[in-house]
Amino acid sequence: AQSVTQPDIHITVSEGASLELRCNYSYGATPYLFWYVQSPGQGLQLLLKYFSGDTLVQGIKGFEAEFKRSQSSFNLRKPSVHWSDAAEYFCAVGGGNYGGATNKLIFGTGTLLAVQP
Amino acid sequence: KAGVTQTPRYLIKTRGQQVTLSCSPISGHRSVSWYQQTPGQGLQFLFEYFSETQRNKGNFPGRFSGRQFSNSRSEMNVSTLELGDSALYLCASSLGGKEDTQYFGPGTRLTVL
């Protein structure tokens, strides 16, 4: 079965510190991978995506993620966290692997990031 | 380009009633997907419409239905509301191709009393 695991429910980092949010997936074929961010009461904003090619992808707001097929992981990183990064982060997997195209996304349970001053 | 819009943003209903939520996709997008977000179950896929046809469906009861119009706008309907239907309902639009990105609206917060 396809699934996404985000092992860390809640993470607290100090402003200026580096950040890594973990994401592991289970998928029957080459996955399309996404990271979204959600501020309280808001919808989801796309941070970055991986379809193919270079396994290190850059996103908005200084975020990057690395696809590691051997580890079935797609961890999100940021070298220096800002207070405005406090939000909930969701990893998702999807892909047109069903003969036709489909946009169904399977989400992880999310990681809530708190930033200490 | 305007983003995905959802109306209404907030809704309060009572058990047994029905509700219709609306989603207007980004101009040019032909695929609209719906997701339910709850604290207990997280983000779950409801269904996807592409060119007025349901292309994929999640594991929800038949009380949840949707449709898409020729202008790609979509509605979802929940009949016979239950307390457990209280959630944030998110709509996402995309071009509908294989390597595609979904853009989400702000959601409709439904509260069932």
Coordinates of C-alpha atoms in Angstrom, one line a residue:
Chain A
A1 CA 0.0 0.0 0.0
Q2 CA 1.1 3.5 -0.7
S3 CA 1.9 5.5 2.4
V4 CA 3.9 8.4 3.7
T5 CA 5.5 8.6 7.1
Q6 CA 6.6 11.7 8.9
P7 CA 8.1 10.4 12.1
D8 CA 8.3 13.7 13.9
I9 CA 5.0 15.1 15.0
H10 CA 6.4 18.2 16.6
I11 CA 9.9 19.8 16.3
T12 CA 11.2 22.9 18.1
V13 CA 14.3 24.7 16.8
S14 CA 15.9 28.0 17.6
E15 CA 15.8 30.8 15.2
G16 CA 18.9 30.7 13.0
A17 CA 19.5 27.0 13.6
S18 CA 19.3 24.4 10.8
L19 CA 16.3 22.3 10.2
E20 CA 15.7 18.8 8.8
L21 CA 12.2 17.3 8.5
R22 CA 12.0 13.6 7.7
C23 CA 9.8 11.9 5.2
N24 CA 9.7 8.3 4.2
Y25 CA 7.4 6.8 1.6
S26 CA 6.1 3.5 0.4
Y27 CA 5.1 3.5 -3.3
G28 CA 4.9 0.9 -6.0
A29 CA 6.7 2.9 -8.7
T30 CA 8.8 6.0 -9.2
P31 CA 7.0 8.5 -7.0
Y32 CA 6.3 12.1 -7.5
L33 CA 7.2 13.8 -4.2
F34 CA 6.0 17.1 -2.7
W35 CA 6.4 19.2 0.4
Y36 CA 3.6 21.6 1.4
V37 CA 3.4 24.0 4.3
Q38 CA 0.3 25.1 6.1
S39 CA -0.1 28.1 8.4
P40 CA -3.0 28.0 11.0
G41 CA -6.4 28.2 9.3
Q42 CA -4.9 28.3 5.8
G43 CA -4.6 26.1 2.8
L44 CA -1.5 24.3 1.7
Q45 CA 1.3 26.1 0.0
L46 CA 3.8 24.2 -2.2
L47 CA 7.4 24.4 -1.1
L48 CA 9.0 22.1 -3.6
K49 CA 8.5 19.0 -5.7
Y50 CA 10.4 16.2 -7.2
F51 CA 9.5 14.4 -10.4
S52 CA 12.7 13.2 -11.9
G53 CA 16.3 14.2 -12.6
D54 CA 18.5 15.9 -10.0
T55 CA 17.8 14.4 -6.6
L56 CA 18.4 17.7 -4.8
V57 CA 15.6 20.1 -5.4
Q58 CA 15.4 23.7 -4.4
G59 CA 12.2 25.3 -3.3
I60 CA 10.8 28.6 -2.1
K61 CA 11.7 30.3 1.1
G62 CA 15.2 28.8 1.1
F63 CA 14.0 25.2 1.5
E64 CA 15.6 22.2 -0.2
A65 CA 14.9 18.5 -0.2
E66 CA 16.9 15.5 -1.3
F67 CA 15.3 12.3 -2.9
K68 CA 17.1 9.2 -1.8
R69 CA 15.6 6.2 -3.6
S70 CA 17.7 3.6 -1.6
Q71 CA 16.2 5.0 1.7
S72 CA 12.8 5.8 0.3
S73 CA 13.2 9.3 1.8
F74 CA 12.6 12.8 0.8
N75 CA 13.8 15.0 3.7
L76 CA 13.3 18.7 3.8
R77 CA 16.1 21.0 4.9
K78 CA 16.7 24.6 5.6
P79 CA 20.1 26.0 6.7
S80 CA 18.8 28.8 8.9
V81 CA 15.3 28.9 10.2
H82 CA 13.3 32.1 10.6
W83 CA 10.5 32.7 13.0
S84 CA 8.1 33.0 10.1
D85 CA 8.8 29.4 9.2
A86 CA 6.7 28.2 12.2
A87 CA 3.9 26.2 10.6
E88 CA 2.9 22.6 9.8
Y89 CA 4.8 20.8 7.1
F90 CA 3.3 18.0 5.0
C91 CA 5.1 15.5 2.8
A92 CA 3.1 14.0 0.0
V93 CA 3.5 11.4 -2.7
G94 CA 1.5 10.9 -5.9
G95 CA 2.0 10.2 -9.5
G96 CA 0.5 9.2 -12.8
N97 CA 1.2 5.5 -12.3
Y98 CA -2.3 4.3 -13.1
G99 CA -2.3 4.0 -16.8
G100 CA -3.7 7.5 -17.1
A101 CA -3.0 10.6 -15.1
T102 CA -4.3 11.1 -11.7
N103 CA -3.6 13.7 -9.2
K104 CA -4.4 11.8 -6.0
L105 CA -1.9 12.8 -3.3
I106 CA -1.2 10.7 -0.2
F107 CA -0.1 12.9 2.7
G108 CA 1.9 12.2 5.7
T109 CA 0.5 13.2 9.1
G110 CA 2.5 16.4 9.2
T111 CA 5.3 17.9 11.3
L112 CA 4.5 20.9 13.4
L113 CA 7.5 23.3 13.6
A114 CA 7.9 25.7 16.4
V115 CA 10.7 28.3 16.3
Q116 CA 12.2 29.7 19.5
P117 CA 13.6 33.2 19.5
Chain B
K1 CA -3.1 34.8 -12.1
A2 CA -5.7 34.4 -9.4
G3 CA -5.4 31.4 -7.1
V4 CA -7.9 28.7 -6.2
T5 CA -10.9 30.1 -4.5
Q6 CA -13.3 28.3 -2.2
T7 CA -16.7 29.4 -0.9
P8 CA -17.9 29.7 1.7
R9 CA -14.9 29.9 4.0
Y10 CA -16.9 28.9 7.1
L11 CA -20.0 27.0 7.5
I12 CA -22.0 25.7 10.4
K13 CA -24.7 23.0 9.9
T14 CA -26.6 20.6 12.1
R15 CA -26.7 16.8 11.9
G16 CA -28.8 15.5 9.1
Q17 CA -28.6 18.5 6.9
Q18 CA -26.8 18.6 3.6
V19 CA -24.1 21.1 2.4
T20 CA -22.6 22.2 -0.9
L21 CA -19.1 23.6 -1.1
S22 CA -17.7 25.4 -4.2
C23 CA -14.3 25.6 -5.7
S24 CA -13.1 27.8 -8.5
P25 CA -9.7 26.5 -10.0
I26 CA -6.9 28.6 -11.4
S27 CA -7.7 29.7 -14.9
G28 CA -6.7 27.1 -17.4
H29 CA -6.7 24.2 -14.9
R30 CA -8.9 21.3 -15.8
S31 CA -8.4 19.1 -12.8
V32 CA -10.0 19.7 -9.4
S33 CA -9.3 17.5 -6.4
W34 CA -11.0 17.6 -3.0
Y35 CA -9.4 16.7 0.4
Q36 CA -10.7 16.4 3.9
Q37 CA -8.5 17.5 6.7
T38 CA -9.3 16.5 10.3
P39 CA -7.0 16.3 13.4
G40 CA -7.6 12.6 13.8
Q41 CA -7.4 11.4 10.2
G42 CA -5.2 14.1 8.7
L43 CA -5.4 14.9 5.0
Q44 CA -7.5 12.4 3.0
F45 CA -8.3 12.4 -0.7
L46 CA -12.0 12.6 -1.5
F47 CA -12.1 12.6 -5.3
E48 CA -10.7 14.2 -8.4
Y49 CA -12.6 15.6 -11.4
F50 CA -11.0 16.2 -14.8
S51 CA -13.0 17.6 -17.7
E52 CA -16.3 17.1 -15.9
T53 CA -15.6 13.4 -15.2
Q54 CA -14.6 11.8 -11.9
R55 CA -11.2 10.4 -12.5
N56 CA -10.4 9.0 -9.1
K57 CA -12.2 8.5 -5.8
G58 CA -11.1 8.0 -2.3
N59 CA -12.5 5.8 0.4
F60 CA -15.5 7.9 1.6
P61 CA -19.1 6.9 1.9
G62 CA -21.6 7.7 -0.8
R63 CA -22.9 10.7 1.2
F64 CA -19.9 12.5 -0.3
S65 CA -20.3 13.5 -3.9
G66 CA -19.0 16.0 -6.3
R67 CA -19.3 17.4 -9.8
Q68 CA -17.4 19.6 -12.2
F69 CA -18.9 22.1 -14.6
S70 CA -17.7 22.9 -18.1
N71 CA -15.8 25.9 -16.8
S72 CA -13.9 23.6 -14.5
R73 CA -15.5 24.9 -11.4
S74 CA -16.4 22.1 -9.0
E75 CA -18.8 21.5 -6.2
M76 CA -18.8 18.9 -3.5
N77 CA -21.9 17.9 -1.6
V78 CA -22.3 16.1 1.7
S79 CA -25.7 14.7 2.5
T80 CA -27.0 13.7 5.9
L81 CA -24.3 15.4 7.8
E82 CA -22.7 13.6 10.8
L83 CA -20.7 15.2 13.6
G84 CA -17.6 13.4 12.2
D85 CA -17.9 15.4 8.9
S86 CA -16.6 18.5 10.8
A87 CA -13.4 19.3 9.0
L88 CA -11.5 21.6 6.8
Y89 CA -12.3 20.8 3.2
L90 CA -9.5 21.7 0.8
C91 CA -9.8 22.0 -3.0
A92 CA -6.8 21.8 -5.3
S93 CA -6.5 22.5 -8.9
S94 CA -4.0 21.5 -11.6
L95 CA -3.5 21.3 -15.3
G96 CA -4.3 17.6 -15.1
G97 CA -1.2 16.1 -16.7
K98 CA 1.2 13.4 -15.6
E99 CA 3.9 15.6 -14.0
D100 CA 1.6 18.0 -12.4
T101 CA 1.4 20.2 -9.4
Q102 CA -1.7 20.8 -7.3
Y103 CA -2.4 24.3 -6.0
F104 CA -4.6 24.4 -3.0
G105 CA -7.3 26.9 -2.0
P106 CA -7.7 28.3 1.5
G107 CA -10.4 25.7 2.4
T108 CA -13.9 25.7 3.8
R109 CA -14.2 25.1 7.5
L110 CA -17.3 23.0 8.1
T111 CA -18.7 22.6 11.6
V112 CA -21.5 20.1 12.2
L113 CA -23.5 20.6 15.4

